CSV table of C-alpha atoms in Angstrom, one decimal:
chain,number,residue,atom,x,y,z
A,1,MET,CA,-12.1,17.2,25.2
A,2,SER,CA,-14.5,18.2,22.4
A,3,THR,CA,-15.0,16.1,19.3
A,4,SER,CA,-13.3,18.7,17.1
A,5,ASN,CA,-10.3,18.8,19.4
A,6,GLN,CA,-10.0,15.0,19.4
A,7,LEU,CA,-10.3,15.0,15.6
A,8,LEU,CA,-7.6,17.6,15.4
A,9,VAL,CA,-5.3,15.6,17.7
A,10,ASN,CA,-5.8,12.5,15.5
A,11,ILE,CA,-5.1,14.5,12.3
A,12,LYS,CA,-1.9,15.9,13.8
A,13,LYS,CA,-0.8,12.3,14.7
A,14,GLN,CA,-1.5,11.3,11.2
A,15,ALA,CA,0.6,14.2,9.8
A,16,GLN,CA,3.4,13.3,12.2
A,17,ASN,CA,3.2,9.7,11.1
A,18,LEU,CA,3.3,10.7,7.4
A,19,ALA,CA,6.3,13.1,8.1
A,20,ARG,CA,8.2,10.2,9.8
A,21,ILE,CA,7.4,7.5,7.3
A,22,GLN,CA,8.0,9.7,4.2
A,23,GLU,CA,10.8,11.7,5.8
A,24,ILE,CA,9.2,15.0,4.9
A,25,LYS,CA,8.7,18.3,6.8
A,26,LEU,CA,5.8,18.3,9.2
A,27,ASN,CA,4.2,21.4,7.6
A,28,GLU,CA,4.3,19.6,4.3
A,29,ALA,CA,2.7,16.5,5.9
A,30,TYR,CA,-0.2,18.7,7.3
A,31,GLU,CA,-0.9,20.0,3.8
A,32,ILE,CA,-0.7,16.6,2.2
A,33,ILE,CA,-3.0,15.0,4.9
A,34,SER,CA,-5.5,17.8,4.4
A,35,TRP,CA,-5.7,17.3,0.7
A,36,ALA,CA,-5.2,13.5,0.3
A,37,PHE,CA,-7.4,12.3,3.2
A,38,TYR,CA,-9.8,15.0,4.1
A,39,HIS,CA,-10.4,16.7,0.7
A,40,CYS,CA,-9.5,20.1,1.9
A,41,PRO,CA,-7.4,22.4,-0.3
A,42,ASN,CA,-5.0,23.1,2.5
A,43,TYR,CA,-4.4,22.7,6.3
A,44,GLN,CA,-6.0,26.1,7.1
A,45,ASP,CA,-9.2,25.1,5.4
A,46,LEU,CA,-9.2,21.9,7.3
A,47,LEU,CA,-8.9,23.8,10.6
A,48,LYS,CA,-11.8,26.1,9.6
A,49,ARG,CA,-14.0,23.1,8.7
A,50,LEU,CA,-13.2,21.4,12.0
A,51,GLN,CA,-14.4,24.4,14.0
A,52,ASP,CA,-17.6,24.9,12.0
A,53,PRO,CA,-20.1,21.9,12.5
A,54,ASN,CA,-21.9,22.9,9.3
A,55,GLN,CA,-18.7,22.6,7.3
A,56,LYS,CA,-17.6,19.1,8.4
A,57,VAL,CA,-17.5,16.7,5.5
A,58,HIS,CA,-18.0,12.9,5.8
A,59,TRP,CA,-14.2,12.4,5.5
A,60,PHE,CA,-13.8,13.6,9.0
A,61,GLU,CA,-15.4,10.4,10.2
A,62,LEU,CA,-12.1,8.7,9.4
A,63,ALA,CA,-10.2,11.0,11.8
A,64,ILE,CA,-11.6,9.1,14.7
A,65,LEU,CA,-9.8,6.0,13.7
A,66,ASN,CA,-6.8,6.7,15.9
A,67,SER,CA,-8.8,6.9,19.0
A,68,SER,CA,-11.8,4.6,18.7
A,69,PRO,CA,-12.0,2.4,15.6
A,70,ASP,CA,-15.3,0.5,15.2
A,71,ASN,CA,-16.0,-2.2,12.6
A,72,VAL,CA,-18.2,0.1,10.5
A,73,THR,CA,-15.6,2.8,10.4
A,74,LEU,CA,-12.8,0.3,9.7
A,75,GLU,CA,-14.8,-1.2,6.8
A,76,LYS,CA,-15.4,2.3,5.4
A,77,PHE,CA,-11.7,3.0,5.7
A,78,ARG,CA,-10.8,-0.2,4.0
A,79,ASN,CA,-13.1,0.7,1.1
A,80,ILE,CA,-11.6,4.1,0.7
A,81,VAL,CA,-7.9,3.0,0.9
A,82,PRO,CA,-7.5,2.8,-2.9
A,83,THR,CA,-8.6,6.5,-3.2
A,84,PHE,CA,-6.2,7.4,-0.5
A,85,VAL,CA,-3.4,5.6,-2.3
A,86,THR,CA,-4.1,7.5,-5.5
A,87,ARG,CA,-4.4,10.9,-3.8
A,88,LEU,CA,-1.4,10.4,-1.6
A,89,SER,CA,0.8,9.1,-4.5
A,90,SER,CA,0.0,12.2,-6.5
A,91,ARG,CA,1.3,14.4,-3.7
A,92,VAL,CA,4.3,12.5,-2.3
A,93,GLN,CA,7.4,11.4,-4.3
A,94,THR,CA,7.7,7.9,-3.1
A,95,ASN,CA,10.2,5.2,-3.8
A,96,THR,CA,7.7,2.4,-3.2
A,97,ASN,CA,5.0,0.4,-4.9
A,98,LEU,CA,1.2,0.7,-4.4
A,99,LEU,CA,1.2,-2.2,-1.9
A,100,GLU,CA,3.8,-0.6,0.3
A,101,LEU,CA,2.0,2.7,0.0
A,102,THR,CA,-1.2,1.0,1.2
A,103,GLU,CA,0.7,-0.4,4.1
A,104,GLN,CA,2.0,3.1,4.9
A,105,ILE,CA,-1.5,4.5,4.9
A,106,TYR,CA,-2.5,2.0,7.6
A,107,GLN,CA,0.6,3.0,9.5
A,108,ILE,CA,-0.4,6.7,9.1
A,109,PHE,CA,-3.7,6.0,10.7
A,110,ASN,CA,-2.1,3.8,13.4
A,111,LEU,CA,-4.0,0.8,12.3
A,112,PRO,CA,-2.8,-2.8,12.0
A,113,VAL,CA,-2.0,-3.7,8.4
A,114,PRO,CA,-4.4,-6.5,7.4
A,115,GLU,CA,-3.0,-9.7,5.9
A,116,ASP,CA,-5.0,-9.2,2.8
A,117,CYS,CA,-3.8,-5.7,2.2
A,118,PHE,CA,-3.1,-6.5,-1.4
A,119,ASN,CA,-6.8,-7.2,-2.0
A,120,SER,CA,-7.8,-3.8,-0.7
A,121,LEU,CA,-6.0,-2.2,-3.7
A,122,PHE,CA,-8.4,-3.9,-6.1
A,123,LEU,CA,-12.0,-3.5,-4.8
A,124,ASN,CA,-13.4,-5.2,-7.9
A,125,ALA,CA,-10.8,-8.0,-8.0
A,126,ASP,CA,-11.5,-11.7,-7.6
A,127,ILE,CA,-8.2,-13.3,-6.7
A,128,ASN,CA,-8.0,-17.1,-6.8
A,129,SER,CA,-5.5,-18.6,-4.3
A,130,ASN,CA,-5.2,-21.9,-6.2
A,131,TRP,CA,-2.1,-22.0,-8.4
A,132,ASN,CA,-2.1,-24.8,-11.0
A,133,VAL,CA,1.1,-26.6,-12.2
A,134,VAL,CA,1.5,-26.0,-15.9
A,135,LEU,CA,4.9,-27.6,-16.4
A,136,ASN,CA,7.2,-29.8,-14.3
A,137,SER,CA,10.7,-30.3,-15.3
A,138,LYS,CA,12.8,-33.4,-14.4
A,139,HIS,CA,15.0,-31.2,-12.2
A,140,SER,CA,12.3,-29.1,-10.4
A,141,SER,CA,8.7,-29.5,-9.7
A,142,HIS,CA,6.4,-26.5,-10.1
A,143,THR,CA,8.6,-25.0,-12.9
A,144,VAL,CA,5.6,-23.0,-14.3
A,145,LEU,CA,2.5,-22.2,-12.3
A,146,GLU,CA,-0.6,-20.4,-13.4
A,147,ASN,CA,-3.4,-18.6,-11.7
A,148,LYS,CA,-6.3,-16.3,-12.8
A,149,ILE,CA,-7.2,-12.9,-11.5
A,150,LYS,CA,-10.3,-11.0,-12.4
A,151,ILE,CA,-10.1,-7.2,-12.1
A,152,ASN,CA,-13.2,-5.2,-13.0
A,153,GLY,CA,-14.7,-8.1,-14.8
A,154,ILE,CA,-11.6,-8.8,-17.0
A,155,CYS,CA,-9.9,-12.1,-16.5
A,156,TYR,CA,-6.0,-12.1,-16.5
A,157,LYS,CA,-3.8,-15.1,-16.4
A,158,LEU,CA,-0.8,-14.9,-14.1
A,159,LEU,CA,2.3,-17.1,-14.8
A,160,ALA,CA,4.9,-17.8,-12.2
A,161,ILE,CA,8.1,-19.2,-13.6
A,162,SER,CA,10.9,-20.8,-11.5
A,163,VAL,CA,14.3,-19.7,-12.9
A,164,PHE,CA,17.6,-20.8,-11.6
A,165,MET,CA,20.4,-18.6,-13.0
A,166,PRO,CA,23.1,-18.1,-10.4
A,167,ASN,CA,25.5,-16.6,-12.9
A,168,TYR,CA,23.3,-13.5,-12.8
A,169,TRP,CA,23.4,-13.2,-9.0
A,170,PRO,CA,25.3,-10.1,-7.7
A,171,PHE,CA,28.4,-11.9,-6.3
A,172,LYS,CA,31.5,-9.8,-5.8
A,173,ASP,CA,33.9,-12.4,-4.6
A,174,PRO,CA,35.7,-14.1,-7.5
A,175,HIS,CA,35.4,-17.5,-5.8
A,176,GLN,CA,31.6,-17.2,-5.6
A,177,ILE,CA,31.4,-16.1,-9.2
A,178,ASP,CA,33.3,-19.2,-10.2
A,179,ILE,CA,31.0,-21.5,-8.2
A,180,ALA,CA,27.9,-19.7,-9.7
A,181,GLY,CA,29.3,-20.3,-13.2
A,182,GLU,CA,29.9,-24.0,-12.5
A,183,ILE,CA,26.4,-24.6,-11.2
A,184,SER,CA,24.5,-22.4,-13.7
A,185,PRO,CA,22.7,-24.2,-16.5
A,186,SER,CA,24.3,-23.6,-19.9
A,187,MET,CA,21.5,-25.0,-22.0
A,188,SER,CA,17.8,-24.2,-21.7
A,189,ASN,CA,16.9,-27.8,-21.0
A,190,GLU,CA,19.4,-28.1,-18.0
């Protein structure tokens, strides 16, 4: 099988995966894949470029990921994922956040989703995994935690607050609602 044919087979698999994951028509998936991943205006243009060796753009290197991913290509893919997320989200109405969309892109390419998938969204982010305890209450340790994240050279402080408010839980059974009301704190210091 020629390289162009193998690339086309992989691109078709990617379109099928996109159609399945996003529950869209296959012909729409071909158009979206062409534009979002391979920077072609439409699927017909992508087919023309695949047939002409002089027209192949560097994006076609990523089409081989389904058949034979090597470390260099995988690293290149990981670096381009934020661009794919942006381009794909502009073409697909999705009921998901950027992290889930990133995971879907790995699924489209039949690649395992890395554990640090969140970090791939922010290429210029320095995420500290050490959470510091800011406040402990007498009822619960780790009531307020803080961490710092640096994105594009700007430092942000993250706060994680432990809140126990069972009276706001979505119970439907009146007995459960009564129990939630009894165990819920009524004062801010409880």
